[in-house]
Short mmCIF file of C-alpha atoms in Angstrom, two decimals:
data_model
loop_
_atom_site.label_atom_id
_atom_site.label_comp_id
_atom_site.label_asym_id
_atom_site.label_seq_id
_atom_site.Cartn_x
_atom_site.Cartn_y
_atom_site.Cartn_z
CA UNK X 1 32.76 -18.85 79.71
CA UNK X 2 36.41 -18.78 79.02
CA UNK X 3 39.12 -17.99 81.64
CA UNK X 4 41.76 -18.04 79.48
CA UNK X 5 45.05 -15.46 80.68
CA UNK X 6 47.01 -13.07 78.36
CA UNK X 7 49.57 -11.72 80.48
CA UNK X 8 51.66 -8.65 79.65
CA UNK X 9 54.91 -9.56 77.60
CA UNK X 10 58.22 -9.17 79.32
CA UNK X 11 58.40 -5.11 78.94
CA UNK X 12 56.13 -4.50 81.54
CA UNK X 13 57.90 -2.77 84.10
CA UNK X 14 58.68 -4.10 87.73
CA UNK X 15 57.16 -4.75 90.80
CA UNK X 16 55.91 -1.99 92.84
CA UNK X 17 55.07 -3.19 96.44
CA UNK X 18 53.04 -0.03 97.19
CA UNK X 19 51.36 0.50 93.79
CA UNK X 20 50.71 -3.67 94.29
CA UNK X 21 49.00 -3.42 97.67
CA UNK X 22 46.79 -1.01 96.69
CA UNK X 23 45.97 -2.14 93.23
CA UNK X 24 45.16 -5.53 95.81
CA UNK X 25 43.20 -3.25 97.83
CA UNK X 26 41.35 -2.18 94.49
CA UNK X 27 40.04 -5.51 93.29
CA UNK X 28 39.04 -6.80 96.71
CA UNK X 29 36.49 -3.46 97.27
CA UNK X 30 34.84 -4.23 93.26
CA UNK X 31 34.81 -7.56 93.95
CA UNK X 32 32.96 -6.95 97.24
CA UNK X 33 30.54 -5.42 94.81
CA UNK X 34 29.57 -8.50 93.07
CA UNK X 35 31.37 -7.22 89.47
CA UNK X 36 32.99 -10.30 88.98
CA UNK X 37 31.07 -12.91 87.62
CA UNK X 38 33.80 -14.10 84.82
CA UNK X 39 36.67 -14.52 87.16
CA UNK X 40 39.06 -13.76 84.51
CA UNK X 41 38.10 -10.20 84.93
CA UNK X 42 39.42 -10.18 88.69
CA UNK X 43 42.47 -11.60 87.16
CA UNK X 44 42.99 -9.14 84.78
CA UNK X 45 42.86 -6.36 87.08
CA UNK X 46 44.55 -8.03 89.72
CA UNK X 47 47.67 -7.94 87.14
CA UNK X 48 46.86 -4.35 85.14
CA UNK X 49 49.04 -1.65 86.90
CA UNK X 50 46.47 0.89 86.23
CA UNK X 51 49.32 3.25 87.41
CA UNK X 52 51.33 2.82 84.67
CA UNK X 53 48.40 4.04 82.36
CA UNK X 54 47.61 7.50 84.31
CA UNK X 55 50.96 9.19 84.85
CA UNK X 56 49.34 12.26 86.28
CA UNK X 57 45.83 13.30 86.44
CA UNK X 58 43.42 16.60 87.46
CA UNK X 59 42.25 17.07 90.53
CA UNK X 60 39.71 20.06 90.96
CA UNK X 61 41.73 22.38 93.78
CA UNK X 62 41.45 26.29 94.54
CA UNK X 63 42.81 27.25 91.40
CA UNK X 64 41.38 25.05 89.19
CA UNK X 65 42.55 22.08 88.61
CA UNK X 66 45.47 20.71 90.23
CA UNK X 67 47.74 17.87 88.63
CA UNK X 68 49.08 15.31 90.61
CA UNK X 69 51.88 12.97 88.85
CA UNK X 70 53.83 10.31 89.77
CA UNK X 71 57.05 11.34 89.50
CA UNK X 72 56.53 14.18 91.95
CA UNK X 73 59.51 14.99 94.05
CA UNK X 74 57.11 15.24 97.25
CA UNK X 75 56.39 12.43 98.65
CA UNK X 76 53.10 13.35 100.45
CA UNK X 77 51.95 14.61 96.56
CA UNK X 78 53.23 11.28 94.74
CA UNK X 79 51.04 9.54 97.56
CA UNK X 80 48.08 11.14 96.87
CA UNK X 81 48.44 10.35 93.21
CA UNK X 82 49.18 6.79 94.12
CA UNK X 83 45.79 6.89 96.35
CA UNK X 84 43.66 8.26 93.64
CA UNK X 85 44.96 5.94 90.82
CA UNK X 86 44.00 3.18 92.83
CA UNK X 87 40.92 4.76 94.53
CA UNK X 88 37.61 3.39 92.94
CA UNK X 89 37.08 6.77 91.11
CA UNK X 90 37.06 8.44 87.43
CA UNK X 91 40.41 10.28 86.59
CA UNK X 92 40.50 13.23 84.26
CA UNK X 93 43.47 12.49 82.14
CA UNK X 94 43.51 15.28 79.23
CA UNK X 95 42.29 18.73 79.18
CA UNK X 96 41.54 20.91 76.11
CA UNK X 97 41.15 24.88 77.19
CA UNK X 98 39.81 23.82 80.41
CA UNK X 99 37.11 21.33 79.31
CA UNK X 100 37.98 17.46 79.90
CA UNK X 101 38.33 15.49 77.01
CA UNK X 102 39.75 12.26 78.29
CA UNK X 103 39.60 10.30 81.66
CA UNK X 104 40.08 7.42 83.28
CA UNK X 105 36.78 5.35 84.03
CA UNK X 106 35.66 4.47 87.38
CA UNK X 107 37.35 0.66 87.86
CA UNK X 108 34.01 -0.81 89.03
CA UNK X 109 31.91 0.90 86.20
CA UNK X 110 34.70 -0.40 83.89
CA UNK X 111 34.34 -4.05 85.50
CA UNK X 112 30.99 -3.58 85.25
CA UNK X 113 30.72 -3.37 81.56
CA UNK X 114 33.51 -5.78 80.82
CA UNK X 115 31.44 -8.40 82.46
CA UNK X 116 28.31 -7.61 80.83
CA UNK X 117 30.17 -7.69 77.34
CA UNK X 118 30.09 -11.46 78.10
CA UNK X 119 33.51 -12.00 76.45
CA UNK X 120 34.74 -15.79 75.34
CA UNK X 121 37.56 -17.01 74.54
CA UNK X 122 38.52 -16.66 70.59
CA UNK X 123 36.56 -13.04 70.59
CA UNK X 124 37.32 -10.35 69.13
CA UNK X 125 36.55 -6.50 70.59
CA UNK X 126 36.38 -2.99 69.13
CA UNK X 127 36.77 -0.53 72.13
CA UNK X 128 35.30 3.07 71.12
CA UNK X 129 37.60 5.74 72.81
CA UNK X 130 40.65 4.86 73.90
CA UNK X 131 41.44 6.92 76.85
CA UNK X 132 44.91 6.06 78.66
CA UNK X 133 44.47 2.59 77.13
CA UNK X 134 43.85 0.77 80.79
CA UNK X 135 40.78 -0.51 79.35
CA UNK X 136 42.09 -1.63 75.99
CA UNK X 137 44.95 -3.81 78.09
CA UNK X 138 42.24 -5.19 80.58
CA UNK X 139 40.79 -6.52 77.12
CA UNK X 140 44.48 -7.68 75.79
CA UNK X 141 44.88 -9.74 79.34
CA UNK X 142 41.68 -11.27 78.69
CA UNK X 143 41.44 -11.66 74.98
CA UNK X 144 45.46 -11.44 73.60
CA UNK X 145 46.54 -7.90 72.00
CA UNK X 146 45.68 -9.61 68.40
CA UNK X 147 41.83 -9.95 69.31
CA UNK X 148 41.63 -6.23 70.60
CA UNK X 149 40.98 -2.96 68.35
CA UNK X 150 40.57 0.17 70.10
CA UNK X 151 39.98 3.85 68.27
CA UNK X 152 40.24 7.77 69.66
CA UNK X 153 39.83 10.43 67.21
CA UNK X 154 42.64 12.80 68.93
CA UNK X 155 46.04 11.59 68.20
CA UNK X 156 47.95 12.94 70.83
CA UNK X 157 45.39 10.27 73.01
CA UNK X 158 46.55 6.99 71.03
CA UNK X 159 50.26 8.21 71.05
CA UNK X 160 50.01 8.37 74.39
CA UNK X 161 48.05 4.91 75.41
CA UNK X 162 50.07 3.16 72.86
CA UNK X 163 53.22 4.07 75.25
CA UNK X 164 51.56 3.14 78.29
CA UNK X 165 50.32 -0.02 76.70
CA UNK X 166 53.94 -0.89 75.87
CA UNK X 167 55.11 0.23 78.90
CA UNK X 168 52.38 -2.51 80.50
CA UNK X 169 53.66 -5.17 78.16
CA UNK X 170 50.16 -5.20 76.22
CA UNK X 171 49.72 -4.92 72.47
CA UNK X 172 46.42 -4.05 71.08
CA UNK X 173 45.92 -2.47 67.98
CA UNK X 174 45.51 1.34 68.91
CA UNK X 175 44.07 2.95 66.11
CA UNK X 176 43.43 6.67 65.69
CA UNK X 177 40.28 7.45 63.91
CA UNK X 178 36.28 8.82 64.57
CA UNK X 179 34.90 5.99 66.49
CA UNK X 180 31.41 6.57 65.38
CA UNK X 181 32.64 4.61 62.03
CA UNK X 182 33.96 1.96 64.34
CA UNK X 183 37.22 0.52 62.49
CA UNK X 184 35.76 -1.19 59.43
CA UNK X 185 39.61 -2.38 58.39
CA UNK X 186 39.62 -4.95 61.20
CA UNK X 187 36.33 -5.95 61.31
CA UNK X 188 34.07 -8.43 61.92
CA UNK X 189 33.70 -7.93 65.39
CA UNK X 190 32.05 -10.46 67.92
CA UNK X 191 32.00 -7.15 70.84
CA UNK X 192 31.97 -3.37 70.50
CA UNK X 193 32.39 -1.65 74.31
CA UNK X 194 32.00 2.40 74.08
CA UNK X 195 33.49 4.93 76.88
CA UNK X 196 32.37 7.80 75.77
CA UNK X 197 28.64 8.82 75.87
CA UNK X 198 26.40 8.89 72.94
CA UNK X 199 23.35 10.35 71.94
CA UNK X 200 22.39 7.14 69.73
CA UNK X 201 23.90 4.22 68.02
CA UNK X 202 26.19 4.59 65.14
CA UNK X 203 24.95 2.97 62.36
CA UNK X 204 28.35 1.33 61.48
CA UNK X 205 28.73 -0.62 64.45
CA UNK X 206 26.35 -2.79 64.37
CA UNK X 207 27.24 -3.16 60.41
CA UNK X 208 30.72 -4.33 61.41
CA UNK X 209 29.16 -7.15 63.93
CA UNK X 210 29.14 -10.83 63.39
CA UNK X 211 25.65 -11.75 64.18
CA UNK X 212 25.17 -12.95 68.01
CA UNK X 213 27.68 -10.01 68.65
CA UNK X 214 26.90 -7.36 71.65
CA UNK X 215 27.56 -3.81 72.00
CA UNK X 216 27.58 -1.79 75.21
CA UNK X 217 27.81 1.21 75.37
CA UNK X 218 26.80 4.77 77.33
CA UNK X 219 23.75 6.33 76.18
CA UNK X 220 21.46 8.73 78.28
CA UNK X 221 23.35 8.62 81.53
CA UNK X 222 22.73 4.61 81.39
CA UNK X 223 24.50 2.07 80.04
CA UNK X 224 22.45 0.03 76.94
CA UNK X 225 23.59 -3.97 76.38
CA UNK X 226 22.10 -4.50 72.23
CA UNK X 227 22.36 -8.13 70.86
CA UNK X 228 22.44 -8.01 67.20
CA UNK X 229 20.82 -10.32 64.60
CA UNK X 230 20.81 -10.40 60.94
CA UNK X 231 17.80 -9.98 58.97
CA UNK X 232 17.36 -9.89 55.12
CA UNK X 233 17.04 -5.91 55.30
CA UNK X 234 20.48 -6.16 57.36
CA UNK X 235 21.84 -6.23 60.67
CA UNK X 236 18.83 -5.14 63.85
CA UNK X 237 20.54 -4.70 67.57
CA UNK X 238 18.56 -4.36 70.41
CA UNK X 239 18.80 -5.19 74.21
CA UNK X 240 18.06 -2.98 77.47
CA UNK X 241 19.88 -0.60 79.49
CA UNK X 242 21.41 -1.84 83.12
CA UNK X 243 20.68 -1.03 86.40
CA UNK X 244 23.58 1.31 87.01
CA UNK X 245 23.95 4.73 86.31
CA UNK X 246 27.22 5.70 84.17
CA UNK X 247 28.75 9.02 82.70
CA UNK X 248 31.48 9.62 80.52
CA UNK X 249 33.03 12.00 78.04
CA UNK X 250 30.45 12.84 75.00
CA UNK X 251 31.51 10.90 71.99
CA UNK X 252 33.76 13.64 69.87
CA UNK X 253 34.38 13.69 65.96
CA UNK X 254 31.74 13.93 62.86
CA UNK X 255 28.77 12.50 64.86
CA UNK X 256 25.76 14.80 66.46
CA UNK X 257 26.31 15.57 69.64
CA UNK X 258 23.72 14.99 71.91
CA UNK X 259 21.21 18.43 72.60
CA UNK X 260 21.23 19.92 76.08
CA UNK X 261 18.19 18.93 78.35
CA UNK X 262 14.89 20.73 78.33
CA UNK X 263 14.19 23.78 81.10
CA UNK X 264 12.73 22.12 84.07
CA UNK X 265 11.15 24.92 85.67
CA UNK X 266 7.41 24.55 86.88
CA UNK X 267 8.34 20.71 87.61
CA UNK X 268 8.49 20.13 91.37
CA UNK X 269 11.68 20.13 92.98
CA UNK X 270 11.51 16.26 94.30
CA UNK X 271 11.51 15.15 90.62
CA UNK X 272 13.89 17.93 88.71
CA UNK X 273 16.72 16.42 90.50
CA UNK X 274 15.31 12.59 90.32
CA UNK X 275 18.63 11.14 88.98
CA UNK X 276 15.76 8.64 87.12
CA UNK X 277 13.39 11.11 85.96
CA UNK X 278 16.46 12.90 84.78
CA UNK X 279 17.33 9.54 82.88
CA UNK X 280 14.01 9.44 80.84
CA UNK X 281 14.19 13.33 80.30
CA UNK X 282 17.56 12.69 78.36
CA UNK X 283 16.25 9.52 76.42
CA UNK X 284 13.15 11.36 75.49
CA UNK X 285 14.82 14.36 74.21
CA UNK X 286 12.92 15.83 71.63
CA UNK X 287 10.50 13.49 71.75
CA UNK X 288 8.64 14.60 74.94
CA UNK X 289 8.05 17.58 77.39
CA UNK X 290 9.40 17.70 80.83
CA UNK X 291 5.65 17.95 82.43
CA UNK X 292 4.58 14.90 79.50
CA UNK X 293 7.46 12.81 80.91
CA UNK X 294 7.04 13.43 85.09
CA UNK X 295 3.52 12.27 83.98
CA UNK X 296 4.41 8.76 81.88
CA UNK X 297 7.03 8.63 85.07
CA UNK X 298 4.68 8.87 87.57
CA UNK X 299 1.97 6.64 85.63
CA UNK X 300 4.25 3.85 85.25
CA UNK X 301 5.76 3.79 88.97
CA UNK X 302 8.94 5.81 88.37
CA UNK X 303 10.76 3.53 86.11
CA UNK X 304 14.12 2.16 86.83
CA UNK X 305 16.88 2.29 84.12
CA UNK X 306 16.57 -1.53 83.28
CA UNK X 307 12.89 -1.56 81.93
CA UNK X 308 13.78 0.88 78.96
CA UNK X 309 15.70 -0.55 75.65
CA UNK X 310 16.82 0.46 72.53
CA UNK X 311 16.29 -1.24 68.80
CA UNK X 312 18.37 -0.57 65.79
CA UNK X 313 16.50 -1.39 62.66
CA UNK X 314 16.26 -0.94 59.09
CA UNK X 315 18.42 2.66 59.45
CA UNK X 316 15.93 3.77 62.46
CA UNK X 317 16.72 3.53 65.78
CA UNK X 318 14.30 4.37 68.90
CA UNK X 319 14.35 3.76 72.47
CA UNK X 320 11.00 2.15 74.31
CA UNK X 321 9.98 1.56 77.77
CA UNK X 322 9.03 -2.28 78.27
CA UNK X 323 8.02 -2.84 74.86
CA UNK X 324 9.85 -2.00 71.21
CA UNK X 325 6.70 -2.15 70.16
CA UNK X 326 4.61 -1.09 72.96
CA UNK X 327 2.96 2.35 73.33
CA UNK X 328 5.77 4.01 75.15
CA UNK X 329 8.88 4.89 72.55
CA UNK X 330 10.93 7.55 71.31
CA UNK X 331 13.14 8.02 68.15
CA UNK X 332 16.76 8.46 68.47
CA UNK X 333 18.93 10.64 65.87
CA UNK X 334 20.54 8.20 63.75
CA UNK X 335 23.19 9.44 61.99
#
């Protein structure tokens, strides 16, 4: 695997000993959590300012939600900004009457799925939802701007990550569009990364992969890792979910959101909560009853995340616990 460095051009801005030491801080505690495997990762958040991305976020106080920017005139309030940019923590970033509709990812979730995009050198990457654009310029550092495509459906989201991406010295194209149709005027694409959570895969994305590409993305409170192959009836992705749990913002635009989770009364406390049981509940949506899945739980020794998959074939898609083809799978709304 490459290690090749794309550093930001001479815009980006200068040095900032505090935002530096903590941004250090940063990398050493997701590092100490084994996320780094390609070491050009560490690199490339050892040199993102992820401050210069998230101006100000929302913090949940007494009244609501409290925002805490950078340019604050009190110093003890800049701080805290300062500590919760570089905390190891989501960041909500844009809110639409009340309801968030953009954040910032958690950095070691975000590490976490760069490295298992297994990136090389000569790639190129279609990010679905832009966000503040730290992610897309973690991609730039490793990849160049050129090889990099990112797409948000709300405009006032890419105007704003396409400053901060300037402002970082990073040059991606930023592209404002539904991301469920991917961006089919710069594709192929060897990797497509999602941040936003879906309730299946689009079909268009794996239609605008070269073959051998990946895609990983957020479905079902986990996050799915599909290789995809051509075939003479087109392209087929498939792969398993990892360990980790993950949640984002739902996936907005023309594409089905997913449908709210099943009533879990009569199911025994221990379970309803289960974050795991929880996780099969929301990939068999529709497919099976709370009390039908605590039992296929239960039967099969409480699953973790990583023994459940998805395939994308032939304009069907379904998810399947050990086997696509095994007794145990569900059908996902294509769309």
């Amino acid at each position: 695997m490459g290690a090749h460095r794309h550093g930001p051009s001479s815009s980006a801005s200068a040095p900032d000993p505090e935002a530096d030491a903590a941004r250090a801080a940063l990398v050493r505690e997701i590092a100490a959590r084994g996320a780094f495997t390609d070491p050009a990762w560490r690199t490339a958040f050892a040199d993102v300012p992820r401050h210069l991305f998230v101006p100000f976020f929302y913090v949940h106080g007494i009244r609501g939600y409290e925002r805490l920017w950078g340019e604050d005139p009190d110093p003890e309030r800049r701080s805290r900004w300062l500590r919760g940019v570089y905390a190891d923590g989501a960041l909500a970033t844009r809110l639409q009457d009340g309801e968030l509709v953009s954040s910032s990812s958690q950095p070691s979730l975000m590490a976490l799925m760069l490295d298992a995009l297994d990136v090389a050198d000569g790639h190129t990457v279609l990010e679905i939802g832009t966000g503040p654009g730290y992610n897309a310029a973690l991609l730039a550092h490793r990849l160049g701007g050129p090889a990099v495509t990112t797409v948000d459906l709300d405009p006032a989201i890419t105007d704003a990550a396409r400053g901060h991406l300037t402002a970082a010295g990073y040059h991606p194209a930023v592209v404002t569009g539904d991301g469920a149709r991917g961006c089919p005027g710069r594709a192929p694409y060897d990797r497509i990364i999602a941040t936003c959570t879906l309730p299946s895969v689009p079909r268009a994305w794996p239609e605008q992969c070269r073959p051998g590409a990946r895609i990983v993305a957020p479905l079902a409170t986990g996050l799915v890792a599909l290789q995809v192959g051509a075939t003479a009836h087109g392209p087929r992705a498939e792969g398993h979910f990892l360990h980790t749990p993950a949640y984002f913002v739902p996936l907005r635009g023309a594409y089905p959101a997913a449908g709210p989770l099943p009533h879990l009364g009569g199911l025994p406390r221990r379970v309803a909560g289960d974050d795991l049981f929880r996780f099969l509940l929301t990939l068999s949506a529709g497919a099976l009853d709370p009390h039908e899945a605590l039992s296929l739980w239960e039967r099969e020794g409480r699953p973790e995340r990583e023994r459940y998959g998805v395939t994308v074939d032939r304009g069907r898609q379904w998810a399947w616990l050990d086997d696509p083809r095994g007794p145990y799978t569900w059908p996902l709304a294509a769309d």
